[in-house]
Short mmCIF file of C-alpha atoms and ligand atoms in Angstrom, two decimals:
data_model
loop_
_atom_site.label_atom_id
_atom_site.label_comp_id
_atom_site.label_asym_id
_atom_site.label_seq_id
_atom_site.Cartn_x
_atom_site.Cartn_y
_atom_site.Cartn_z
CA MET A 911 -5.59 8.74 -89.13
CA ASN A 912 -5.58 5.08 -89.50
CA VAL A 913 -3.23 3.72 -87.15
CA VAL A 914 -1.91 0.70 -88.17
CA ILE A 915 0.72 -0.63 -85.65
CA LEU A 916 2.31 -4.23 -86.58
CA ALA A 917 2.73 -6.84 -83.90
CA ALA A 918 2.56 -10.00 -86.41
CA GLY A 919 5.88 -11.53 -86.83
CA MET A 920 7.07 -14.23 -83.80
CA GLY A 921 10.45 -12.35 -83.32
CA LYS A 922 12.44 -15.33 -84.75
CA ARG A 923 15.65 -14.27 -83.01
CA MET A 924 13.56 -13.69 -79.83
CA ARG A 925 13.98 -17.41 -79.81
CA SER A 926 10.70 -17.82 -77.67
CA ASP A 927 6.85 -18.73 -76.86
CA LEU A 928 6.19 -15.84 -76.17
CA PRO A 929 5.09 -12.95 -79.35
CA LYS A 930 7.99 -10.74 -79.18
CA VAL A 931 5.79 -7.34 -78.46
CA LEU A 932 4.50 -9.19 -75.43
CA HIS A 933 7.99 -8.65 -73.82
CA LEU A 934 8.48 -6.47 -71.54
CA LEU A 935 10.51 -2.70 -71.32
CA ALA A 936 10.49 -1.54 -67.99
CA GLY A 937 7.44 -3.57 -66.60
CA LYS A 938 4.94 -2.90 -70.04
CA PRO A 939 5.16 -5.08 -72.92
CA LEU A 940 6.48 -3.18 -75.95
CA LEU A 941 3.15 -2.85 -77.91
CA SER A 942 1.29 -1.60 -75.34
CA HIS A 943 4.35 1.09 -75.26
CA VAL A 944 3.56 1.95 -79.06
CA LEU A 945 -0.28 1.48 -77.80
CA GLU A 946 -0.41 4.30 -75.08
CA THR A 947 2.17 6.64 -77.81
CA ALA A 948 -0.95 6.42 -80.73
CA ARG A 949 -3.79 7.20 -78.33
CA LYS A 950 -1.47 10.80 -77.53
CA LEU A 951 -2.29 11.59 -81.17
CA PRO A 952 -5.70 13.31 -82.24
CA SER A 953 -8.55 10.90 -83.60
CA SER A 954 -6.78 7.96 -84.29
CA ARG A 955 -8.35 5.18 -84.96
CA LEU A 956 -6.56 1.98 -83.67
CA PHE A 957 -5.30 -1.29 -85.29
CA VAL A 958 -3.20 -4.08 -84.42
CA VAL A 959 -2.49 -6.51 -86.96
CA TYR A 960 -1.30 -10.20 -84.68
CA GLY A 961 -1.17 -13.76 -85.60
CA TYR A 962 2.73 -15.04 -84.13
CA GLY A 963 1.23 -16.47 -81.12
CA GLY A 964 -2.27 -17.14 -81.81
CA GLU A 965 -4.99 -15.48 -79.54
CA GLN A 966 -2.37 -14.16 -76.55
CA VAL A 967 -1.49 -10.94 -78.03
CA PRO A 968 -5.19 -9.31 -77.74
CA GLY A 969 -6.11 -11.45 -75.34
CA SER A 970 -2.75 -10.14 -73.13
CA LEU A 971 -3.83 -6.01 -73.79
CA PRO A 972 -7.87 -6.30 -74.45
CA ALA A 973 -9.00 -2.94 -75.64
CA ALA A 974 -11.46 -1.38 -76.49
CA ASP A 975 -10.66 1.17 -78.83
CA VAL A 976 -8.32 -1.75 -80.55
CA THR A 977 -9.07 -3.53 -83.82
CA PHE A 978 -7.79 -6.64 -84.20
CA VAL A 979 -6.71 -8.15 -87.18
CA ARG A 980 -5.24 -11.35 -87.53
CA GLN A 981 -2.70 -12.38 -89.69
CA GLU A 982 -1.80 -15.53 -90.75
CA PRO A 983 0.39 -17.09 -92.28
CA GLN A 984 2.99 -13.66 -91.31
CA LEU A 985 4.56 -13.00 -94.82
CA GLY A 986 6.17 -9.30 -94.28
CA THR A 987 5.08 -6.37 -93.54
CA GLY A 988 3.55 -5.57 -96.26
CA HIS A 989 1.13 -8.23 -96.51
CA ALA A 990 0.47 -7.40 -92.28
CA VAL A 991 -0.68 -4.08 -93.22
CA MET A 992 -2.88 -5.39 -96.44
CA GLN A 993 -4.52 -7.03 -93.78
CA ALA A 994 -6.30 -3.85 -92.05
CA ALA A 995 -7.01 -1.43 -96.04
CA SER A 996 -10.36 -3.26 -96.32
CA ARG A 997 -10.56 -1.52 -92.43
CA LEU A 998 -8.51 2.04 -93.23
CA ASP A 999 -10.40 4.98 -94.05
CA ASN A 1000 -10.47 6.03 -97.17
CA ALA A 1001 -10.63 10.41 -96.39
CA MET A 1002 -8.04 10.21 -93.43
CA PRO A 1003 -3.83 9.37 -94.04
CA THR A 1004 -3.04 5.68 -92.64
CA LEU A 1005 0.12 6.28 -89.70
CA VAL A 1006 2.12 2.56 -89.53
CA LEU A 1007 4.06 1.52 -85.37
CA TYR A 1008 5.62 -1.61 -85.97
CA GLY A 1009 4.46 -3.13 -81.99
CA ASP A 1010 8.78 -3.54 -81.64
CA VAL A 1011 9.47 0.16 -82.14
CA PRO A 1012 8.67 0.67 -78.15
CA LEU A 1013 9.82 4.35 -77.56
CA ILE A 1014 8.72 6.44 -80.14
CA ALA A 1015 7.03 9.72 -79.18
CA THR A 1016 4.12 11.64 -79.65
CA ALA A 1017 6.59 15.08 -80.83
CA THR A 1018 8.81 13.16 -83.33
CA LEU A 1019 4.79 11.74 -84.09
CA GLN A 1020 3.28 15.05 -84.49
CA ARG A 1021 6.13 16.08 -86.18
CA LEU A 1022 6.56 13.13 -88.76
CA VAL A 1023 2.22 13.22 -89.85
CA HIS A 1024 3.11 17.25 -90.38
CA SER A 1025 5.98 16.74 -92.61
CA ALA A 1026 3.43 14.51 -94.44
CA GLU A 1027 0.41 17.30 -95.41
CA ALA A 1028 -2.05 16.06 -96.92
CA ASP A 1029 -0.73 13.90 -100.07
CA LYS A 1030 2.50 13.28 -99.59
CA LEU A 1031 4.84 9.96 -98.51
CA ALA A 1032 6.49 10.47 -95.09
CA LEU A 1033 8.99 8.51 -93.39
CA LEU A 1034 11.00 8.75 -90.77
CA THR A 1035 14.32 7.84 -90.54
CA THR A 1036 17.50 8.25 -88.90
CA HIS A 1037 21.08 8.41 -89.18
CA LEU A 1038 23.43 4.93 -86.89
CA ARG A 1039 26.21 4.64 -86.18
CA ASP A 1040 25.64 0.78 -86.39
CA PRO A 1041 23.42 0.35 -89.28
CA ALA A 1042 23.02 -3.11 -89.03
CA GLY A 1043 19.92 -4.84 -89.71
CA TYR A 1044 18.10 -1.72 -90.64
CA GLY A 1045 16.45 -0.62 -94.54
CA ARG A 1046 18.84 2.03 -95.40
CA ILE A 1047 17.08 4.99 -97.05
CA VAL A 1048 18.58 5.03 -100.72
CA ARG A 1049 18.14 8.72 -102.01
CA GLU A 1050 20.03 10.55 -105.18
CA GLY A 1051 20.54 13.76 -103.81
CA GLU A 1052 18.14 15.27 -101.82
CA LYS A 1053 15.37 12.83 -103.41
CA ILE A 1054 14.73 8.94 -101.90
CA LEU A 1055 14.38 6.75 -104.40
CA ARG A 1056 13.55 3.70 -102.22
CA VAL A 1057 14.44 1.60 -99.14
CA VAL A 1058 16.60 -1.62 -99.12
CA GLU A 1059 16.20 -3.90 -96.67
CA GLU A 1060 19.60 -5.40 -95.55
CA LYS A 1061 19.34 -8.51 -96.36
CA ASP A 1062 19.04 -7.73 -100.48
CA ALA A 1063 21.16 -4.84 -100.22
CA SER A 1064 24.45 -4.25 -102.41
CA ALA A 1065 27.83 -3.47 -100.56
CA ASN A 1066 27.27 0.27 -100.90
CA GLU A 1067 24.10 0.38 -99.72
CA ARG A 1068 25.20 -1.24 -96.37
CA ALA A 1069 27.37 1.47 -96.50
CA ILE A 1070 24.58 3.74 -96.24
CA THR A 1071 23.58 5.01 -92.58
CA GLU A 1072 20.31 6.17 -92.56
CA VAL A 1073 18.13 4.10 -91.97
CA ASN A 1074 14.24 2.99 -91.63
CA THR A 1075 12.43 3.57 -88.93
CA GLY A 1076 9.93 1.89 -89.86
CA ILE A 1077 7.78 4.63 -89.11
CA LEU A 1078 5.68 5.88 -92.69
CA ILE A 1079 2.86 7.84 -93.11
CA ALA A 1080 1.58 7.66 -96.30
CA PRO A 1081 -1.98 8.51 -98.44
CA THR A 1082 -4.86 6.16 -96.83
CA VAL A 1083 -5.64 5.36 -101.11
CA LEU A 1084 -2.58 5.03 -102.50
CA LEU A 1085 -1.19 3.32 -99.80
CA LYS A 1086 -3.69 0.83 -100.57
CA GLN A 1087 -2.56 0.83 -104.54
CA TRP A 1088 1.09 0.37 -103.34
CA LEU A 1089 -0.36 -2.38 -101.52
CA HIS A 1090 -2.09 -4.34 -104.53
CA ARG A 1091 0.95 -4.27 -106.32
CA LEU A 1092 3.93 -5.21 -103.31
CA SER A 1093 5.85 -8.26 -104.97
CA ASN A 1094 7.88 -11.07 -102.14
CA ARG A 1095 10.82 -11.39 -104.64
CA ASN A 1096 13.43 -11.06 -102.48
CA ALA A 1097 15.64 -11.87 -100.01
CA GLN A 1098 13.27 -12.57 -97.64
CA GLN A 1099 10.78 -13.39 -100.01
CA GLU A 1100 7.97 -11.64 -98.11
CA TYR A 1101 6.03 -8.85 -98.96
CA TYR A 1102 7.76 -6.22 -97.86
CA LEU A 1103 6.08 -2.80 -96.56
CA THR A 1104 9.17 -0.73 -97.08
CA ASP A 1105 8.72 -1.70 -100.88
CA ILE A 1106 6.01 0.62 -101.46
CA VAL A 1107 8.81 3.77 -101.47
CA ALA A 1108 9.98 2.92 -105.41
CA GLN A 1109 6.54 2.33 -106.20
CA ALA A 1110 5.42 6.25 -104.76
CA SER A 1111 9.05 7.60 -106.28
CA ALA A 1112 7.87 5.79 -109.45
CA ASP A 1113 4.37 7.48 -108.93
CA GLY A 1114 5.58 10.79 -108.91
CA ILE A 1115 4.47 11.65 -105.49
CA SER A 1116 7.03 13.15 -103.59
CA ILE A 1117 8.10 11.54 -100.29
CA VAL A 1118 9.45 13.49 -97.65
CA SER A 1119 11.27 12.52 -94.26
CA ALA A 1120 11.28 13.48 -90.14
CA GLN A 1121 13.38 12.27 -87.98
CA PRO A 1122 13.30 11.41 -83.93
CA ASP A 1123 14.74 13.58 -81.05
CA SER A 1124 16.55 10.92 -79.39
CA GLU A 1125 17.95 7.79 -81.12
CA TRP A 1126 16.56 5.77 -79.09
CA GLU A 1127 12.64 6.20 -79.84
CA VAL A 1128 13.73 4.44 -83.39
CA LEU A 1129 15.51 1.01 -81.88
CA GLY A 1130 14.25 -1.73 -82.52
CA VAL A 1131 13.41 -4.83 -80.57
CA ASN A 1132 14.94 -8.25 -82.36
CA SER A 1133 16.44 -9.95 -79.67
CA LYS A 1134 17.14 -10.21 -76.32
CA GLY A 1135 20.77 -8.45 -76.48
CA GLN A 1136 18.44 -5.16 -78.27
CA LEU A 1137 15.68 -5.27 -75.79
CA ALA A 1138 18.38 -5.63 -72.26
CA GLU A 1139 20.56 -2.54 -74.10
CA LEU A 1140 17.01 -0.64 -74.85
CA GLU A 1141 15.84 -1.19 -71.27
CA ARG A 1142 19.30 0.32 -70.36
CA ARG A 1143 18.73 2.95 -72.42
CA TYR A 1144 15.26 3.89 -71.23
CA GLN A 1145 16.10 3.75 -67.36
CA ARG A 1146 19.06 6.08 -68.37
CA HIS A 1147 16.61 8.34 -69.39
CA LEU A 1148 13.71 7.54 -67.03
CA ALA A 1149 16.54 8.74 -63.84
CA ASP A 1150 18.00 11.86 -65.61
CA THR A 1151 14.20 13.30 -65.66
CA LEU A 1152 14.04 12.36 -62.50
CA MET A 1153 17.65 14.51 -62.14
CA GLU A 1154 16.19 16.74 -63.58
CA ALA A 1155 12.80 17.38 -61.30
CA GLY A 1156 15.74 17.56 -58.46
CA VAL A 1157 15.83 13.95 -57.01
CA SER A 1158 19.23 12.88 -56.04
CA LEU A 1159 20.24 9.97 -57.18
CA ALA A 1160 23.77 7.57 -55.40
CA ASP A 1161 23.85 6.63 -59.25
CA PRO A 1162 21.68 6.71 -62.20
CA ALA A 1163 22.62 3.41 -64.12
CA ARG A 1164 21.26 1.44 -60.96
CA ILE A 1165 17.75 2.70 -60.80
CA ASP A 1166 14.40 1.18 -62.80
CA VAL A 1167 11.15 2.09 -63.48
CA ARG A 1168 9.57 -0.14 -63.93
CA GLY A 1169 5.68 2.36 -63.77
CA THR A 1170 5.60 5.40 -61.79
CA LEU A 1171 7.62 7.48 -59.36
CA GLN A 1172 6.53 10.74 -58.87
CA CYS A 1173 9.04 12.47 -56.01
CA GLY A 1174 8.62 15.13 -54.03
CA ARG A 1175 11.96 17.89 -52.89
CA ASP A 1176 14.65 16.86 -51.49
CA VAL A 1177 14.01 12.79 -52.35
CA TYR A 1178 17.59 10.53 -52.12
CA ILE A 1179 17.57 7.04 -53.19
CA ASP A 1180 20.57 4.85 -52.83
CA VAL A 1181 21.75 2.31 -55.45
CA ASN A 1182 19.83 -0.65 -56.94
CA CYS A 1183 15.74 0.08 -56.48
CA VAL A 1184 13.83 -1.22 -58.21
CA PHE A 1185 10.19 0.80 -58.56
CA GLU A 1186 7.24 -0.94 -59.72
CA GLY A 1187 3.16 1.02 -60.80
CA GLU A 1188 2.23 3.56 -58.64
CA VAL A 1189 5.65 5.07 -56.21
CA VAL A 1190 4.99 7.90 -54.73
CA LEU A 1191 7.48 9.16 -52.27
CA GLY A 1192 7.37 12.74 -50.77
CA ASP A 1193 10.07 15.62 -49.60
CA GLY A 1194 12.52 14.27 -48.25
CA VAL A 1195 12.64 11.23 -48.44
CA SER A 1196 14.84 8.46 -48.52
CA VAL A 1197 15.67 5.23 -49.64
CA GLY A 1198 18.17 3.16 -49.00
CA PRO A 1199 20.55 0.58 -50.98
CA ASN A 1200 18.66 -2.05 -52.77
CA CYS A 1201 14.94 -1.56 -51.63
CA TYR A 1202 12.02 -2.93 -53.99
CA MET A 1203 8.84 -0.70 -53.98
CA ARG A 1204 5.63 -1.10 -55.58
CA ASP A 1205 2.27 0.32 -54.97
CA THR A 1206 3.22 2.44 -52.27
CA ARG A 1207 2.38 5.96 -51.14
CA VAL A 1208 5.68 7.51 -48.14
CA ASP A 1209 5.04 10.21 -47.10
CA ALA A 1210 6.98 13.53 -46.27
CA GLN A 1211 10.71 13.11 -44.54
CA ALA A 1212 10.25 8.94 -43.83
CA GLU A 1213 13.13 6.91 -44.44
CA ILE A 1214 13.41 3.78 -46.18
CA ARG A 1215 16.40 2.01 -44.84
CA PRO A 1216 18.41 -1.16 -46.60
CA PHE A 1217 16.66 -4.19 -47.96
CA CYS A 1218 13.09 -3.31 -47.89
CA HIS A 1219 10.12 -5.05 -49.40
CA ILE A 1220 7.75 -2.85 -50.17
CA ASP A 1221 3.62 -3.51 -52.07
CA GLY A 1222 0.87 -1.85 -52.15
CA ALA A 1223 1.59 0.18 -49.09
CA ALA A 1224 1.50 4.24 -47.48
CA ILE A 1225 3.64 5.08 -45.34
CA GLY A 1226 3.31 8.66 -42.76
CA ALA A 1227 5.48 10.79 -42.67
CA GLY A 1228 8.54 10.39 -41.01
CA ALA A 1229 8.44 6.73 -41.01
CA LEU A 1230 10.88 4.39 -40.02
CA ILE A 1231 11.13 1.42 -42.51
CA GLY A 1232 13.80 -1.30 -42.23
CA PRO A 1233 16.87 -2.52 -42.99
CA TYR A 1234 15.05 -5.50 -44.06
CA ALA A 1235 11.40 -4.93 -43.00
CA ARG A 1236 8.40 -6.32 -45.99
CA LEU A 1237 5.57 -4.45 -45.73
CA ARG A 1238 2.19 -5.86 -47.82
CA PRO A 1239 0.04 -5.03 -49.87
CA GLY A 1240 -2.92 -3.09 -47.50
CA SER A 1241 -0.36 -1.86 -44.98
CA SER A 1242 -0.90 1.32 -43.75
CA LEU A 1243 1.66 2.63 -41.20
CA GLY A 1244 0.49 6.33 -39.55
CA GLU A 1245 3.06 9.09 -38.49
CA SER A 1246 6.51 8.10 -37.18
CA VAL A 1247 5.53 4.62 -37.12
CA HIS A 1248 9.14 2.47 -37.06
CA ILE A 1249 8.80 -0.99 -38.48
CA GLY A 1250 12.85 -2.76 -38.20
CA ASN A 1251 14.20 -6.01 -39.17
CA PHE A 1252 12.24 -8.99 -40.20
CA VAL A 1253 8.96 -7.83 -40.06
CA GLU A 1254 6.04 -7.81 -42.17
CA VAL A 1255 3.00 -6.37 -42.28
CA LYS A 1256 -0.01 -7.13 -44.65
CA ASN A 1257 -3.55 -5.97 -44.10
CA SER A 1258 -3.10 -3.93 -41.29
CA HIS A 1259 -3.40 0.02 -39.71
CA ILE A 1260 -1.00 1.30 -37.02
CA ASN A 1261 -0.81 4.23 -35.69
CA ALA A 1262 1.04 6.97 -35.24
CA TYR A 1263 4.35 6.58 -33.04
CA SER A 1264 3.88 3.33 -32.87
CA LYS A 1265 6.74 0.85 -33.17
CA ALA A 1266 7.22 -3.16 -34.29
CA ASN A 1267 11.28 -3.31 -34.47
CA HIS A 1268 12.42 -6.57 -34.37
CA LEU A 1269 11.47 -10.63 -36.07
CA ALA A 1270 7.38 -9.77 -36.22
CA TYR A 1271 4.16 -10.50 -38.03
CA VAL A 1272 1.58 -8.58 -38.21
CA GLY A 1273 -1.42 -8.66 -40.44
CA ASP A 1274 -5.22 -7.82 -40.40
CA ALA A 1275 -4.96 -6.07 -37.53
CA VAL A 1276 -6.04 -2.88 -36.35
CA VAL A 1277 -2.87 -1.11 -34.26
CA GLY A 1278 -3.74 2.27 -31.77
CA SER A 1279 -1.23 4.71 -31.32
CA GLN A 1280 1.80 4.49 -29.20
CA VAL A 1281 2.13 0.45 -28.93
CA ASN A 1282 5.13 -1.26 -28.70
CA ILE A 1283 5.48 -4.57 -30.29
CA GLY A 1284 8.25 -7.47 -29.37
CA ALA A 1285 10.54 -9.29 -30.91
CA GLY A 1286 8.67 -11.83 -32.20
CA ALA A 1287 5.22 -10.99 -31.74
CA ILE A 1288 2.90 -12.89 -34.47
CA THR A 1289 -0.76 -12.01 -34.71
CA CYS A 1290 -1.76 -15.63 -35.38
CA ASN A 1291 -4.52 -13.87 -38.05
CA TYR A 1292 -4.92 -17.13 -39.82
CA ASP A 1293 -6.81 -20.59 -38.44
CA GLY A 1294 -6.67 -22.35 -41.68
CA ALA A 1295 -9.45 -21.60 -42.85
CA ASN A 1296 -9.99 -17.83 -42.16
CA LYS A 1297 -8.51 -15.12 -41.29
CA HIS A 1298 -9.11 -13.12 -37.98
CA GLN A 1299 -8.68 -9.84 -36.71
CA THR A 1300 -6.59 -8.17 -33.90
CA VAL A 1301 -7.51 -5.32 -32.01
CA ILE A 1302 -4.85 -3.55 -30.24
CA GLU A 1303 -6.01 -0.47 -28.82
CA ASP A 1304 -3.36 2.53 -27.98
CA GLY A 1305 -0.33 2.57 -26.14
CA ALA A 1306 -0.52 -1.50 -25.38
CA PHE A 1307 3.13 -3.20 -24.81
CA ILE A 1308 2.71 -6.32 -26.65
CA GLY A 1309 6.36 -8.37 -25.03
CA THR A 1310 8.59 -10.50 -26.30
CA ASN A 1311 7.30 -13.64 -28.52
CA CYS A 1312 3.74 -13.28 -27.62
CA GLU A 1313 0.86 -15.06 -30.05
CA LEU A 1314 -2.13 -13.19 -30.41
CA VAL A 1315 -4.53 -15.47 -31.32
CA ALA A 1316 -6.82 -13.81 -33.00
CA PRO A 1317 -9.52 -12.44 -33.27
CA VAL A 1318 -8.60 -10.97 -30.20
CA ARG A 1319 -8.36 -7.94 -28.76
CA VAL A 1320 -5.39 -5.90 -26.68
CA GLY A 1321 -6.74 -2.62 -24.66
CA SER A 1322 -5.55 0.67 -24.27
CA GLY A 1323 -2.50 0.79 -21.76
CA ALA A 1324 -2.15 -3.78 -21.47
CA THR A 1325 0.57 -5.12 -20.80
CA ILE A 1326 1.42 -8.52 -22.39
CA GLY A 1327 3.69 -10.51 -20.67
CA ALA A 1328 6.41 -11.82 -22.81
CA GLY A 1329 5.74 -15.71 -24.09
CA THR A 1330 1.94 -14.62 -23.31
CA THR A 1331 -0.64 -16.71 -25.99
CA LEU A 1332 -3.06 -14.68 -25.97
CA THR A 1333 -6.45 -16.34 -26.36
CA LYS A 1334 -9.21 -14.24 -24.69
CA ASP A 1335 -9.50 -10.06 -24.62
CA ALA A 1336 -6.51 -8.20 -22.46
CA PRO A 1337 -8.53 -5.80 -21.04
CA PRO A 1338 -7.32 -2.69 -20.70
CA GLY A 1339 -4.08 -1.00 -18.95
CA SER A 1340 -3.52 -4.62 -16.94
CA LEU A 1341 -0.56 -6.86 -17.40
CA THR A 1342 -1.77 -10.16 -19.03
CA ILE A 1343 0.18 -13.46 -19.27
CA SER A 1344 -0.01 -16.64 -20.18
CA ARG A 1345 3.16 -18.44 -18.80
CA GLY A 1346 4.18 -21.92 -17.67
CA LYS A 1347 5.37 -21.30 -14.13
CA GLN A 1348 9.20 -21.33 -13.35
CA THR A 1349 10.70 -24.32 -11.23
CA THR A 1350 13.91 -25.17 -10.55
CA ILE A 1351 14.53 -28.86 -9.65
CA ASN A 1352 17.64 -28.73 -7.03
CA HIS A 1353 20.26 -31.71 -7.45
CA TRP A 1354 19.48 -32.46 -10.17
CA LYS A 1355 21.76 -34.15 -12.58
CA ARG A 1356 22.43 -34.35 -16.43
CA PRO A 1357 22.82 -37.93 -17.21
CA ALA A 1358 26.48 -38.45 -17.84
CA LYS A 1359 27.74 -41.46 -21.01
CA LYS A 1360 27.72 -44.23 -20.51
CA GLU A 1361 31.37 -46.31 -19.61
C1 UD1 B 2500 12.01 -3.65 -90.69
C2 UD1 B 2500 12.20 -3.37 -91.86
C3 UD1 B 2500 13.28 -2.44 -92.22
C4 UD1 B 2500 13.45 -1.85 -90.76
C5 UD1 B 2500 13.07 -2.00 -89.86
C6 UD1 B 2500 12.77 -1.37 -88.28
C7 UD1 B 2500 10.46 -4.18 -93.79
C8 UD1 B 2500 10.56 -4.62 -95.08
N1 UD1 B 2500 11.65 -3.76 -92.36
O1 UD1 B 2500 12.43 -4.07 -90.58
O2 UD1 B 2500 13.13 -1.11 -93.15
O3 UD1 B 2500 14.58 -0.75 -90.67
O4 UD1 B 2500 11.87 -2.98 -89.81
O5 UD1 B 2500 12.84 -1.34 -87.50
O6 UD1 B 2500 9.98 -3.60 -93.93
N2 UD1 B 2500 5.45 -8.18 -88.82
C9 UD1 B 2500 3.97 -7.88 -88.23
N3 UD1 B 2500 3.54 -8.92 -90.01
C10 UD1 B 2500 5.35 -10.37 -90.75
C11 UD1 B 2500 6.70 -9.33 -90.60
C12 UD1 B 2500 6.50 -8.51 -89.87
O7 UD1 B 2500 2.72 -8.09 -88.25
O8 UD1 B 2500 4.63 -10.95 -91.72
C13 UD1 B 2500 5.16 -6.91 -87.20
C14 UD1 B 2500 6.80 -7.60 -86.04
O9 UD1 B 2500 5.67 -8.44 -85.98
C15 UD1 B 2500 7.61 -6.22 -85.84
C16 UD1 B 2500 7.03 -5.25 -87.29
O10 UD1 B 2500 6.10 -5.58 -88.27
O11 UD1 B 2500 6.74 -5.82 -85.17
C17 UD1 B 2500 9.07 -5.27 -87.92
O12 UD1 B 2500 9.08 -6.49 -88.26
P1 UD1 B 2500 9.91 -7.22 -88.20
O13 UD1 B 2500 10.04 -8.53 -88.85
O14 UD1 B 2500 11.07 -7.13 -87.10
O15 UD1 B 2500 11.06 -5.90 -89.60
P2 UD1 B 2500 12.64 -5.98 -89.56
O16 UD1 B 2500 13.94 -6.89 -90.10
O17 UD1 B 2500 13.02 -5.38 -88.56
CA1 CA B 2501 11.80 -5.33 -85.84
#
């Protein structure tokens, strides 16, 4: 089928320079949600009608399988579909989706498509307790007569709770005829797509309706308030899905997933955690309160303590991270590694059973197993122009407050004395130390304040 996604409106009520369909829901532009759903429909040709904000919409969502059609000026939803009309294949029906109705589900669309058969106009409608702002479905008995926009509706019509979700499917040849006959004599002086319903009715074409599985699928985003409300409804749905799969959530109202979160068995997630991109938590993983995780894999039984910021990391089984740890992209930690408070790790491999428990920076390093990195130890990986590597071999002990000036290597089993500034490789098995000699000055007197 032809799928036309309307995304040209400016979204006046958003009060934003960003075109409405580019605002984010669960970390993704509204329009991306619709495109992903549309792609799941069989043999569809995708069209996006854009306009407000110039090339921002095609520019930020380039896609080889989408034909972008510009609507300039934006004279209404009917006018928007008209812009794509010449490119629609008459041999297939046309489905119209809205870029600002992001959560429509594939199963619902399939039902709508099915109900239209080959020659009917099918509308997706639903009953809302508060129908304000939506077009209303006017019926005579069972029969659909027309759709009336709220701004054009009489008091009686406004009392109708069955609303137009905007989503419809029509035989393409008829759609083109109806679009051609639209007028803009209405409250908003726009060419309403919804006016094709009255035309179909007058032409004796049968009009059917289908309903979504859940209400949130058809909620539109017209304001920041509606965007926030839909985000909460969607997040609650994602939380319910996680719990159904066996994940324990301290509070399903206080988790945000902006991407995909895949969990093993007996995963526990405390309050106020945010997951972005692709996050995988293995069996028995627990995540403490107030953690942020993005594009990260955590293996079985690892424990993420409160207040961690983890991005682009791989965490081994049984590891202990945090509280207050920061793992940056390229951090990969082996089994049972401990990363404690105020420790930052970047682009480093740390092997099994190694520890950096307090106040350290490990960047561009390869750290063996059973290594102990003391409090305040720093890899000086950057010389102001280039990054260099630090290698710490198995079983080494880095004393507190050491600076390892890269490129540098600490041999296996070496001990680096506290306070050392290491500028040359440290041989394995020995103590290496660089430290000013300690002296005591006897009979020294503190200066006293002059009278
Ligand atoms: C529309 C429907 C209304 C329905 C509601 C459901 C019409 C006339 N009204 O109203 O019956 O209940 O959606 O959410 O269709 N757009 C364009 N070009 C334009 C105008 C709009 O591409 O010239 C796009 C917008 O970007 C948006 C969509 O069409 O994605 C809907 O436009 P909007 O102005 O939000 O329509 P509503 O008033 O919500
Ligand atoms: Ca809308």
